[in-house]
PDB file of C-alpha atoms in Angstrom:
ATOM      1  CA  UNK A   1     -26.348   5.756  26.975  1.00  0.00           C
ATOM      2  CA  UNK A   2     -25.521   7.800  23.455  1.00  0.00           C
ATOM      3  CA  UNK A   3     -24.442   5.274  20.722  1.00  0.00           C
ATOM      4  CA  UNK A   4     -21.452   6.005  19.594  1.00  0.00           C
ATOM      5  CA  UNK A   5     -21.237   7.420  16.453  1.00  0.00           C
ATOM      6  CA  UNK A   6     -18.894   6.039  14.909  1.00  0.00           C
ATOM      7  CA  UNK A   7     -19.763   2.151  15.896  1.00  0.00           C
ATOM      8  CA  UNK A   8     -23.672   3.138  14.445  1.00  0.00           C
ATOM      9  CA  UNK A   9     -24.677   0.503  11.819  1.00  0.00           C
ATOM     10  CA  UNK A  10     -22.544  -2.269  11.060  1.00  0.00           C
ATOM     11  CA  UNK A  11     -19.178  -0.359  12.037  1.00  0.00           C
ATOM     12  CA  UNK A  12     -17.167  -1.413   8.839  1.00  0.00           C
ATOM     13  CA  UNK A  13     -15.089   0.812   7.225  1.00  0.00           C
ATOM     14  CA  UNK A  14     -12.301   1.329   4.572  1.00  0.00           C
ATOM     15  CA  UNK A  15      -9.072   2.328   6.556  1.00  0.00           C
ATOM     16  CA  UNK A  16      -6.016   4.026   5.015  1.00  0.00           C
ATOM     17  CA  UNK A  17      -2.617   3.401   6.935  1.00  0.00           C
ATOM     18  CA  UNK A  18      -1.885   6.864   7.298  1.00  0.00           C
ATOM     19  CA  UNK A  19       1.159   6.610   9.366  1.00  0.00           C
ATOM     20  CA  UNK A  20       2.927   4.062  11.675  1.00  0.00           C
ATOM     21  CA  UNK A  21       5.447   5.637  14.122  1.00  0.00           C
ATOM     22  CA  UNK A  22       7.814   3.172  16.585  1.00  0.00           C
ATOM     23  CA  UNK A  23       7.288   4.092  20.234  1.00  0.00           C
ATOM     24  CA  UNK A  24      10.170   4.460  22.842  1.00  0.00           C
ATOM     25  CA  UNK A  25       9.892   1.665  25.516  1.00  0.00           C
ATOM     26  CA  UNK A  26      11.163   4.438  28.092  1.00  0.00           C
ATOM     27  CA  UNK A  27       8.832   7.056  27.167  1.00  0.00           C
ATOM     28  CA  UNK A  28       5.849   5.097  27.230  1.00  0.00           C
ATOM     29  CA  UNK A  29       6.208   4.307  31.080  1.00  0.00           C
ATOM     30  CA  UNK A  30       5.478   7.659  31.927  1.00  0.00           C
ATOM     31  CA  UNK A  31       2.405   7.367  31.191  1.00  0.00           C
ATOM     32  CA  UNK A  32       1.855  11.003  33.032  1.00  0.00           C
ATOM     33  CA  UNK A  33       2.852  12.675  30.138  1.00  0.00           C
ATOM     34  CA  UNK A  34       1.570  10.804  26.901  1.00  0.00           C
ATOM     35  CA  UNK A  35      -0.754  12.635  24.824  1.00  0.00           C
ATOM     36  CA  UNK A  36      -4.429  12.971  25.531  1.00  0.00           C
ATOM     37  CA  UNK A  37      -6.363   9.935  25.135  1.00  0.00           C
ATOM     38  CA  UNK A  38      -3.293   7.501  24.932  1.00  0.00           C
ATOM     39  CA  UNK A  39      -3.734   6.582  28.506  1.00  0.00           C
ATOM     40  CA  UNK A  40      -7.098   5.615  28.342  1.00  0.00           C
ATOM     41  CA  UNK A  41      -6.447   3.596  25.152  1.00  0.00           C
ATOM     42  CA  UNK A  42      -3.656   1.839  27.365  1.00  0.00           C
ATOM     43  CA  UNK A  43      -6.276   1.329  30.097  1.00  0.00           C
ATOM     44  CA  UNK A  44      -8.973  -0.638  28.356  1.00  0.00           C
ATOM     45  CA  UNK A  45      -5.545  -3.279  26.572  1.00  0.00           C
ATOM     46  CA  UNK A  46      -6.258  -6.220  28.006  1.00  0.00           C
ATOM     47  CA  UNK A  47      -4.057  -6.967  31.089  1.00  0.00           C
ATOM     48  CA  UNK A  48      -1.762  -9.856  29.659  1.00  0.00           C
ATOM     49  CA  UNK A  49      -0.802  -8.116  26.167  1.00  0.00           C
ATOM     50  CA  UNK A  50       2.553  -6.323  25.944  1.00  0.00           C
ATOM     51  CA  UNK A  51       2.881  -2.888  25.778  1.00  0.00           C
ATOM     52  CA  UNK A  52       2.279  -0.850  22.189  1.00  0.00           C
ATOM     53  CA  UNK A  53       5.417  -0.878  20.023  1.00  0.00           C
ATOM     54  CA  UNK A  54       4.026   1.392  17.466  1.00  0.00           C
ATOM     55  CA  UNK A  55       1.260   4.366  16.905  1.00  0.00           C
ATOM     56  CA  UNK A  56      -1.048   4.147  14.051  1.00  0.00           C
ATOM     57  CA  UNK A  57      -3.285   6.404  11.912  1.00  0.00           C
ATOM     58  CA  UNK A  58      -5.704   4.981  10.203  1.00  0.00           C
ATOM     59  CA  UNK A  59      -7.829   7.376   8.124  1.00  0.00           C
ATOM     60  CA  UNK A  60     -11.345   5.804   7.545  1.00  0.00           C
ATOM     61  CA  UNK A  61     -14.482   5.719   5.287  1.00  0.00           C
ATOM     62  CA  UNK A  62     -17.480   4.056   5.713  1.00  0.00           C
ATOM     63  CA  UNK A  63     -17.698   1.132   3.549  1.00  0.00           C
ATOM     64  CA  UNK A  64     -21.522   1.105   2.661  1.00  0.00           C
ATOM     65  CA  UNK A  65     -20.905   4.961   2.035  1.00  0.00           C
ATOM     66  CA  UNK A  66     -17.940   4.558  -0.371  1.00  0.00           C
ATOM     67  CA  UNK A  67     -19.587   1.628  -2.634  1.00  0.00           C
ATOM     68  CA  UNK A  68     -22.509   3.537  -3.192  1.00  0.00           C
ATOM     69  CA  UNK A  69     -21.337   6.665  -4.654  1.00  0.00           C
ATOM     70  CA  UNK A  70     -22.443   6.467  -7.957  1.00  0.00           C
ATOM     71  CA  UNK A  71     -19.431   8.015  -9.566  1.00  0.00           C
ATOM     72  CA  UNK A  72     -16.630   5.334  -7.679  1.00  0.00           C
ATOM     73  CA  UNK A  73     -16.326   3.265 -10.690  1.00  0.00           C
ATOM     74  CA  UNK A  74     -15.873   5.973 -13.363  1.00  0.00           C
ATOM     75  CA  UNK A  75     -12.344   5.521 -14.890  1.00  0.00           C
ATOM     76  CA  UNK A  76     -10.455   8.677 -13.561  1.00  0.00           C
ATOM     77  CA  UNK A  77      -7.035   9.508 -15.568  1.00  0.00           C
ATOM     78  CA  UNK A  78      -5.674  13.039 -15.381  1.00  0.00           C
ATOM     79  CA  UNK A  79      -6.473  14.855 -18.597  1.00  0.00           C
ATOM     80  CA  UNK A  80      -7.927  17.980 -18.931  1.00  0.00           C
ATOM     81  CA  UNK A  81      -8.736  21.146 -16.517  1.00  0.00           C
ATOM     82  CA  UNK A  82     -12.231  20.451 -16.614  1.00  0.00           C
ATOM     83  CA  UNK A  83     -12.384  16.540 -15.713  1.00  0.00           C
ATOM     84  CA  UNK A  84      -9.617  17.634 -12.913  1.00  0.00           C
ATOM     85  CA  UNK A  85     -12.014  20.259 -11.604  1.00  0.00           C
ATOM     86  CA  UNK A  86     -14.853  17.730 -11.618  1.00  0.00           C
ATOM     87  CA  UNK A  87     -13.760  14.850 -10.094  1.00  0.00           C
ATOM     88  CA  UNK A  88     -11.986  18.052  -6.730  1.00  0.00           C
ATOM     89  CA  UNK A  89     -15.170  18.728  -6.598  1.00  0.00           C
ATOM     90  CA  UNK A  90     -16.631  14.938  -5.970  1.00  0.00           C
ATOM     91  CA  UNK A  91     -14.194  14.826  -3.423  1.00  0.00           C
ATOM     92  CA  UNK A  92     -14.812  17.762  -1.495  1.00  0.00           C
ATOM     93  CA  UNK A  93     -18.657  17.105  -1.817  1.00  0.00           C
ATOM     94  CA  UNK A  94     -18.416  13.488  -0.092  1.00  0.00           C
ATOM     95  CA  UNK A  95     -20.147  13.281   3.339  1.00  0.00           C
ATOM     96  CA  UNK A  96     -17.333  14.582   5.873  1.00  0.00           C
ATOM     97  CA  UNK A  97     -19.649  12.554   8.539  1.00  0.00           C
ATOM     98  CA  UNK A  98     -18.807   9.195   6.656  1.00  0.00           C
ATOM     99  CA  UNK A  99     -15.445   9.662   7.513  1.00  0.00           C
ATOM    100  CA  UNK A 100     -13.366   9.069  10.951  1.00  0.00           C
ATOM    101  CA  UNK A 101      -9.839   9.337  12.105  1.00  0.00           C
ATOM    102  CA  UNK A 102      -8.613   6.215  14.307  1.00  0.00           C
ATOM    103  CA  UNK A 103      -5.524   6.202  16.964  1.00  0.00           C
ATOM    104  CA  UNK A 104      -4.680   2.890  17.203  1.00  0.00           C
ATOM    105  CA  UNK A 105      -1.407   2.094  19.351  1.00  0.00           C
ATOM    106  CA  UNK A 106      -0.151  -1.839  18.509  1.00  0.00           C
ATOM    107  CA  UNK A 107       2.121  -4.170  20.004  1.00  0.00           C
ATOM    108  CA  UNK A 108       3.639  -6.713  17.320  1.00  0.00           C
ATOM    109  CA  UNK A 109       1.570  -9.521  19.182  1.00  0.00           C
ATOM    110  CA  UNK A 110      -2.072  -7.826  18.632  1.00  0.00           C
ATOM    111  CA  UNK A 111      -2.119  -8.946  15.313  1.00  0.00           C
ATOM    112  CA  UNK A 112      -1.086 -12.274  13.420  1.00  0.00           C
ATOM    113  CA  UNK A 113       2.088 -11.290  11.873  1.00  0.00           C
ATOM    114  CA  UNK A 114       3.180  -8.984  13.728  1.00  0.00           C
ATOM    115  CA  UNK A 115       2.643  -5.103  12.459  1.00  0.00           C
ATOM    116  CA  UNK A 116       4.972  -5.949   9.154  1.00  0.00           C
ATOM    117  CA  UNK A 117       1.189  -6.846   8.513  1.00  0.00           C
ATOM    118  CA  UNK A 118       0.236  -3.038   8.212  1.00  0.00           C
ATOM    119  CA  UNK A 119       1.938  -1.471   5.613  1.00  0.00           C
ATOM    120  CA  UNK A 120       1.940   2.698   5.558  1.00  0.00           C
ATOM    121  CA  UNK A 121      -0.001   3.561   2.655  1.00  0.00           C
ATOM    122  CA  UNK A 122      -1.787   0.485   2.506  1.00  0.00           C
ATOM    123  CA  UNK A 123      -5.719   0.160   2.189  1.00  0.00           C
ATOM    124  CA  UNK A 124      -7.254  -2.136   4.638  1.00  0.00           C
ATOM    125  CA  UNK A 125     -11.142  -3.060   5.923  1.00  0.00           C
ATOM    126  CA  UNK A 126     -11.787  -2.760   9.420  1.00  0.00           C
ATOM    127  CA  UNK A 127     -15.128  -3.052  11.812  1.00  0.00           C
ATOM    128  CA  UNK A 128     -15.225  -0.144  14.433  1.00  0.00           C
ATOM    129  CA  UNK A 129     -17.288  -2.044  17.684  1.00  0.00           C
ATOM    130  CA  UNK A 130     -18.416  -0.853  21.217  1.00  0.00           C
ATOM    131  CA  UNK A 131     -16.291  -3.967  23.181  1.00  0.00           C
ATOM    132  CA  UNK A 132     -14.941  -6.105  20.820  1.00  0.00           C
ATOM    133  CA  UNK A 133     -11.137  -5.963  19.372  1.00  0.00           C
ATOM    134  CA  UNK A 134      -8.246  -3.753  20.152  1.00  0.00           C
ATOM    135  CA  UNK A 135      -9.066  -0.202  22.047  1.00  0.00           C
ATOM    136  CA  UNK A 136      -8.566   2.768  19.781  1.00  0.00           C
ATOM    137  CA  UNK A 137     -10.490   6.122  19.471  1.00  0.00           C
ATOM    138  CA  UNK A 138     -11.922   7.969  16.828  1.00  0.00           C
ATOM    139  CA  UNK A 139     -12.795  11.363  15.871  1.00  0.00           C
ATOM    140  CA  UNK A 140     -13.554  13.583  13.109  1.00  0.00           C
ATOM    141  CA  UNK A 141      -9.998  14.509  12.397  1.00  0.00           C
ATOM    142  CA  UNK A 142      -6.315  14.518  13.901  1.00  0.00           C
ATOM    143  CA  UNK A 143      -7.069  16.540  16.622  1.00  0.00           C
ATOM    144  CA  UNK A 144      -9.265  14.053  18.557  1.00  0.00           C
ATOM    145  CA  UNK A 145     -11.502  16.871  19.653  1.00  0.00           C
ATOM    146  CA  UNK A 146     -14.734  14.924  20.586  1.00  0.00           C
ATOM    147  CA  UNK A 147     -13.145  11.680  20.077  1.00  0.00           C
ATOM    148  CA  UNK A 148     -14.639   8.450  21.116  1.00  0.00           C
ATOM    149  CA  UNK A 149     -13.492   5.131  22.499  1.00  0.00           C
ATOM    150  CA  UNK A 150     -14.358   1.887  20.521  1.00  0.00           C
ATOM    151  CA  UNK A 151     -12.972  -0.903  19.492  1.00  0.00           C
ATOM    152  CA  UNK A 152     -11.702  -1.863  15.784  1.00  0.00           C
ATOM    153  CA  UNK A 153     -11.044  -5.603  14.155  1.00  0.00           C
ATOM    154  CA  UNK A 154     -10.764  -6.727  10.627  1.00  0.00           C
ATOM    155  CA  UNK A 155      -7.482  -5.125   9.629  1.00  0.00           C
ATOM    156  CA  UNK A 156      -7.763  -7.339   6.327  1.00  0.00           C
ATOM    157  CA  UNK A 157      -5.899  -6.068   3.087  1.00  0.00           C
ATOM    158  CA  UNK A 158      -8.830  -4.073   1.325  1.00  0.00           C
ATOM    159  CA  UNK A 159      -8.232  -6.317  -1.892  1.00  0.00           C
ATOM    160  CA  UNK A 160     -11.663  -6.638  -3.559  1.00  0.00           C
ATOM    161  CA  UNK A 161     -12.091  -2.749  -3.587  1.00  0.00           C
ATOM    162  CA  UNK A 162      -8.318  -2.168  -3.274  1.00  0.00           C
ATOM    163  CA  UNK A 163      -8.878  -0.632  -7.004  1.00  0.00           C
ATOM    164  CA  UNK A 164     -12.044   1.288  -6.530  1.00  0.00           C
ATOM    165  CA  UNK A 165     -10.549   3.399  -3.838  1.00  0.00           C
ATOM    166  CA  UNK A 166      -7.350   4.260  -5.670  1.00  0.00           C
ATOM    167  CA  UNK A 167      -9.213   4.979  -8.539  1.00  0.00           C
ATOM    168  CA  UNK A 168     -11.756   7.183  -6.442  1.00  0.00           C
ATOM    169  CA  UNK A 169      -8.761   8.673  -4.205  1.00  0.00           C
ATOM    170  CA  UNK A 170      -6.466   9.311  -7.402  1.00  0.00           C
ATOM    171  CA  UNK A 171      -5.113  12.439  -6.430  1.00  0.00           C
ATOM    172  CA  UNK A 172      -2.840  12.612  -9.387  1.00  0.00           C
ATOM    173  CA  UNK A 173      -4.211  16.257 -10.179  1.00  0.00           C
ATOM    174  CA  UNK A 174      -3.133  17.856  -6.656  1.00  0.00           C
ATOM    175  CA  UNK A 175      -0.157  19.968  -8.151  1.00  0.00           C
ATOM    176  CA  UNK A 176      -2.053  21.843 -10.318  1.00  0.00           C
ATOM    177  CA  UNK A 177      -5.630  21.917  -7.867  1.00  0.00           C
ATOM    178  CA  UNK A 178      -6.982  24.343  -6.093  1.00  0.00           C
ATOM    179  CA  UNK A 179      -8.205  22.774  -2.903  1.00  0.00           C
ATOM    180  CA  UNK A 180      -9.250  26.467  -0.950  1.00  0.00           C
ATOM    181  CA  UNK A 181      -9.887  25.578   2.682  1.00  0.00           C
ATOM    182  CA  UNK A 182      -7.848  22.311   2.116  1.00  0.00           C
ATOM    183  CA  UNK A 183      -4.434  24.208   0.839  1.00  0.00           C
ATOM    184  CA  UNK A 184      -4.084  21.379  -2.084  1.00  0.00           C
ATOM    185  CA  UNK A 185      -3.702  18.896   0.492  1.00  0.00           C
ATOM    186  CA  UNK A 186      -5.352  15.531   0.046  1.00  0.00           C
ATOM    187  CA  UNK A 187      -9.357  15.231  -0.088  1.00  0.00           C
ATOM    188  CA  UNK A 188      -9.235  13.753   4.223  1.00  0.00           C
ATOM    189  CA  UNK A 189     -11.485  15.993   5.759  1.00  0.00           C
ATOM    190  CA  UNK A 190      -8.473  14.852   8.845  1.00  0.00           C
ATOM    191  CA  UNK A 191      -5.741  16.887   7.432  1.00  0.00           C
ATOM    192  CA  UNK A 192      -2.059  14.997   8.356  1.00  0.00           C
ATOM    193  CA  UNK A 193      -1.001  13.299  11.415  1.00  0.00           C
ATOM    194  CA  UNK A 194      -0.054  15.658  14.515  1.00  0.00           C
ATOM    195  CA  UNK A 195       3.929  14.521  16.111  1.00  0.00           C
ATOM    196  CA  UNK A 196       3.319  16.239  18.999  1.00  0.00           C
ATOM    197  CA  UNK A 197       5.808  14.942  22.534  1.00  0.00           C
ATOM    198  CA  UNK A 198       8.444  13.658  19.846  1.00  0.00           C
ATOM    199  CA  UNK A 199      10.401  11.662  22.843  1.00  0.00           C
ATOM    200  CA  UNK A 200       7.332   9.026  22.254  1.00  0.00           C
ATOM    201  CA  UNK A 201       9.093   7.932  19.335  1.00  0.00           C
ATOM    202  CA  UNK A 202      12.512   7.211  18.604  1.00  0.00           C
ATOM    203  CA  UNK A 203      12.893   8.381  14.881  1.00  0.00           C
ATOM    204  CA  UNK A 204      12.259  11.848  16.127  1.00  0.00           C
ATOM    205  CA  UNK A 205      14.280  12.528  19.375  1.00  0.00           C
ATOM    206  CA  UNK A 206      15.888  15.701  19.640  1.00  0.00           C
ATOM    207  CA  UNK A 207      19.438  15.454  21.128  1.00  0.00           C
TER     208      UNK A 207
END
């Protein structure tokens, strides 16, 4: 059997809470006509839990990856055009294949705490494994094209390195960058969060 890319190694990673989105009890019982890969994330929950409550994005960088870029702990301030220019161009030349988007759908029981716990925006370190944790998938960006199942634990406030990746994913200069293929949006090789079948989740009904 292939080994699954993204659990290769040790499987820990740096996870940004990209978005959390509430889910609509009704909608999810028809399961017929959730998005791709949302049924077979429900499938492999184990059969006592209670149903997800809320979708989550997580987008992710490998940990060993990210603390040994040389250039991570170089104070970054916006100043002039050229340091601006330099430190877009660090960012676009990181690894894209270091980096995964996760679909994680959460019930306010999978985690101690309840998913208060996960805060949008928030940093956090997570394992990605091949049977151990809560079912997600992951792929190379938003689109799940390719995307594989796995399993992901951890979840643990990324505090040690909480100001390494802010200072490394500073994007204070976007406004006045240049980002090409990227339109000046951030350096995520994911691009933003899809809300495709809005009836999932409540916020975004249409009446």
């Amino acid at each position: 059997m292939r080994e699954n890319f993204y659990t290769r190694g040790d499987g820990r990673y740096f996870a940004f809470v990209e978005a959390i989105d509430p889910l609509s009890d009704e909608a999810m019982k028809h399961r017929e006509r959730l998005p791709e890969h949302w049924p077979g994330i429900l499938d492999r929950r184990h059969p006592d839990s209670r149903p997800p409550t809320h979708r989550v994005w997580l987008d992710c960088v490998r940990r060993d990856y990210f603390l040994d870029l040389d250039w991570v702990r170089a104070p970054y301030k916006r100043s002039m055009p050229e340091v601006d220019n330099q430190r877009r161009h660090l960012l676009l030349e990181m690894d894209v294949d270091q980096f995964a988007t996760i679909l994680l759908l959460l019930s306010d029981t999978d985690i101690h705490g309840g998913v208060e716990q996960i805060q949008e925006g928030s940093w956090q370190e997570i394992i990605l494994s091949p049977s151990v944790g809560l079912p997600v998938v992951a792929a190379a960006d938003f689109d799940l094209i390719d995307a594989q199942p796995c399993y992901i634990t951890g979840q643990d406030a990324a505090k040690e390195h909480r100001d390494l990746l802010l200072n490394v994913f500073n994007l204070e200069f976007l406004p006045d960058a240049d980002f090409g293929e990227y339109g000046g949006t951030p350096p995520w090789p994911g691009g933003g969060p899809p809300f495709e079948n809005v009836g999932i989740y409540p916020d975004y009904q249409v009446l």
